[in-house]
Short mmCIF file of C-alpha atoms in Angstrom, two decimals:
data_model
loop_
_atom_site.label_atom_id
_atom_site.label_comp_id
_atom_site.label_asym_id
_atom_site.label_seq_id
_atom_site.Cartn_x
_atom_site.Cartn_y
_atom_site.Cartn_z
CA MET A 198 65.99 100.47 54.32
CA PHE A 199 62.52 99.29 53.39
CA VAL A 200 61.93 95.55 53.12
CA ILE A 201 59.18 93.20 52.02
CA ILE A 202 59.70 89.56 52.88
CA VAL A 203 57.61 86.68 51.55
CA TYR A 204 58.18 83.10 52.57
CA ASP A 205 56.92 79.76 51.37
CA VAL A 206 58.16 77.20 53.85
CA GLY A 207 57.15 73.72 54.98
CA GLU A 208 54.31 73.55 57.50
CA LYS A 209 56.62 72.58 60.34
CA ARG A 210 58.62 75.77 59.88
CA VAL A 211 55.79 78.25 59.29
CA ALA A 212 55.33 79.32 62.92
CA LYS A 213 59.05 79.79 63.44
CA ALA A 214 59.43 81.75 60.21
CA LEU A 215 56.62 84.08 61.19
CA LYS A 216 57.99 84.55 64.70
CA THR A 217 61.44 85.36 63.33
CA CYS A 218 60.17 87.86 60.77
CA ARG A 219 57.91 89.55 63.32
CA LYS A 220 60.90 90.38 65.46
CA TYR A 221 61.98 92.82 62.76
CA LEU A 222 59.01 93.57 60.51
CA ASN A 223 55.26 94.12 60.53
CA TRP A 224 52.98 91.34 59.45
CA VAL A 225 50.72 92.30 56.57
CA GLN A 226 49.19 89.13 55.23
CA ASN A 227 49.58 85.37 55.25
CA SER A 228 53.33 84.88 54.77
CA VAL A 229 54.17 88.50 53.95
CA LEU A 230 55.77 91.07 56.23
CA GLU A 231 57.16 94.52 55.57
CA GLY A 232 58.87 97.38 57.29
CA GLU A 233 61.79 99.69 57.79
CA ILE A 234 64.86 97.83 58.95
CA SER A 235 68.46 98.70 59.70
CA ASP A 236 71.34 97.04 57.87
CA VAL A 237 72.31 95.27 61.07
CA ASN A 238 68.85 93.88 61.66
CA LEU A 239 68.51 92.87 58.03
CA LYS A 240 71.68 90.87 58.41
CA LYS A 241 70.29 89.22 61.54
CA LEU A 242 66.97 88.48 59.88
CA ARG A 243 68.68 86.98 56.86
CA ALA A 244 70.92 84.80 59.01
CA GLU A 245 68.04 83.58 61.15
CA MET A 246 65.91 82.74 58.13
CA GLU A 247 68.80 80.93 56.45
CA LYS A 248 69.21 78.88 59.57
CA LEU A 249 65.60 77.90 60.02
CA ILE A 250 64.56 77.02 56.48
CA ASP A 251 65.17 73.82 54.60
CA SER A 252 66.90 75.25 51.56
CA GLU A 253 65.96 72.27 49.44
CA VAL A 254 62.23 72.89 49.66
CA ASP A 255 61.60 76.31 51.18
CA SER A 256 61.77 79.71 49.56
CA VAL A 257 62.15 83.15 51.07
CA ILE A 258 62.25 86.33 49.02
CA LEU A 259 63.60 89.58 50.40
CA TYR A 260 62.78 92.71 48.41
CA THR A 261 64.81 95.66 49.58
CA TRP A 262 64.78 99.33 48.73
CA ARG A 263 67.55 101.61 49.84
CA THR A 264 65.88 104.92 49.40
CA GLN A 265 62.14 104.76 49.34
CA LYS A 266 59.05 102.95 50.44
CA TYR A 267 56.65 101.72 47.80
CA SER A 268 54.83 104.62 46.21
CA ASP A 269 51.48 103.00 46.82
CA ARG A 270 50.05 100.06 48.71
CA GLU A 271 46.49 99.21 47.89
CA ILE A 272 44.37 96.61 49.59
CA ILE A 273 41.53 94.82 47.85
CA GLY A 274 39.29 93.03 50.32
CA LEU A 275 40.34 92.68 53.93
CA GLU A 276 43.26 94.36 55.62
CA LYS A 277 44.61 91.50 57.69
CA GLY A 278 47.73 92.99 59.18
CA GLY A 279 48.68 96.57 59.79
CA ILE A 280 50.93 98.88 61.72
CA SER A 281 49.16 97.88 64.92
CA ASN A 282 50.90 94.53 64.59
CA MET A 283 54.24 95.95 65.62
CA ILE A 284 56.00 94.27 68.47
CA MET B 54 55.00 100.72 36.61
CA PHE B 55 56.41 97.94 38.74
CA VAL B 56 53.99 95.89 40.81
CA ILE B 57 54.14 93.19 43.45
CA ILE B 58 50.84 91.49 44.23
CA VAL B 59 50.24 89.15 47.15
CA TYR B 60 46.93 87.44 47.76
CA ASP B 61 45.43 85.47 50.60
CA VAL B 62 42.15 84.10 49.31
CA GLY B 63 39.86 81.18 50.14
CA GLU B 64 40.85 77.81 48.72
CA LYS B 65 38.05 77.83 46.15
CA ARG B 66 39.38 81.03 44.64
CA VAL B 67 43.12 80.31 44.69
CA ALA B 68 43.36 78.85 41.19
CA LYS B 69 41.34 81.65 39.67
CA ALA B 70 43.36 84.31 41.48
CA LEU B 71 46.62 82.83 40.24
CA LYS B 72 45.32 82.51 36.68
CA THR B 73 44.17 86.12 36.68
CA CYS B 74 47.44 87.48 38.06
CA ARG B 75 49.50 85.42 35.63
CA LYS B 76 47.82 87.10 32.71
CA TYR B 77 49.64 90.27 33.71
CA LEU B 78 52.54 89.38 35.98
CA ASN B 79 55.23 86.78 36.60
CA TRP B 80 54.75 84.25 39.32
CA VAL B 81 57.52 84.29 41.90
CA GLN B 82 56.34 82.25 44.85
CA ASN B 83 53.25 80.77 46.43
CA SER B 84 50.71 83.61 46.17
CA VAL B 85 53.15 86.30 45.07
CA LEU B 86 53.61 87.70 41.57
CA GLU B 87 55.54 90.67 40.25
CA GLY B 88 56.28 92.52 37.08
CA GLU B 89 56.16 95.59 34.94
CA ILE B 90 52.60 96.54 34.06
CA SER B 91 50.91 99.36 32.18
CA ASP B 92 48.32 101.59 33.84
CA VAL B 93 45.64 100.05 31.64
CA ASN B 94 46.54 96.50 32.56
CA LEU B 95 46.84 97.39 36.24
CA LYS B 96 43.28 98.71 36.06
CA LYS B 97 42.14 95.47 34.44
CA LEU B 98 43.99 93.33 36.97
CA ARG B 99 42.53 95.28 39.87
CA ALA B 100 39.00 95.02 38.46
CA GLU B 101 39.33 91.28 37.84
CA MET B 102 40.67 90.63 41.31
CA GLU B 103 37.94 92.74 42.90
CA LYS B 104 35.38 90.69 41.06
CA LEU B 105 36.73 87.27 41.94
CA ILE B 106 37.53 87.66 45.63
CA ASP B 107 35.17 87.50 48.56
CA SER B 108 35.92 90.85 50.11
CA GLU B 109 34.71 89.71 53.52
CA VAL B 110 37.38 87.06 53.92
CA ASP B 111 40.01 87.50 51.21
CA SER B 112 42.87 89.94 51.04
CA VAL B 113 44.91 91.16 48.09
CA ILE B 114 47.75 93.64 48.40
CA LEU B 115 49.09 95.56 45.45
CA TYR B 116 52.41 97.31 45.94
CA THR B 117 53.14 99.72 43.13
CA TRP B 118 56.16 101.79 42.23
CA ARG B 119 55.95 104.50 39.60
CA THR B 120 59.59 104.95 38.92
CA GLN B 121 61.76 102.09 39.90
CA LYS B 122 61.98 98.41 40.47
CA TYR B 123 63.13 97.17 43.85
CA SER B 124 66.78 97.86 44.36
CA ASP B 125 67.43 94.27 45.31
CA ARG B 126 65.65 90.96 45.36
CA GLU B 127 67.35 88.21 47.25
CA ILE B 128 66.26 84.62 47.47
CA ILE B 129 67.03 82.40 50.42
CA GLY B 130 66.44 78.76 49.61
CA LEU B 131 64.66 77.78 46.41
CA GLU B 132 63.80 80.04 43.52
CA LYS B 133 60.32 78.79 42.71
CA GLY B 134 59.23 81.17 39.99
CA GLY B 135 61.27 83.37 37.72
CA ILE B 136 61.26 85.19 34.43
CA SER B 137 60.81 81.91 32.61
CA ASN B 138 57.27 81.90 33.96
CA MET B 139 56.16 84.64 31.62
CA ILE B 140 53.15 83.98 29.46
#
């Protein structure tokens, strides 16, 4: 499965959110990560994010595609992340 | 065509970037917008973003899909944007 995750969380939780997402996905920019992920790991990621956010103020969006990656990803300006950011 | 755009731009350019993207797409969170867009409007959006960013420090990522929307979009926590944010 291909996933893009974007989060908008309180400052206190930013570092933890990034660390959690990076366990499963590749960082691409600011609060955006993407990557191939198994169903099991997606479940784990979702559970960990649910646990760490404050659901009254934070927002996390998970875009998932069962069958295909995006057909194109285009960068305007700097490429901040990249596949070299894998753990 | 379905597009997700995420930007990470200097503070001075944030408002302008958002305003530009909102002309074509729906705001979903922080610096993330999405929506259906025509080839012509995608060209315009790309050109406007190229013009307004500082390509030495800013980053804009355009994910595009020719044929299909994401298969799922899941929100953990708050839904900050939404289809009501259309112009």
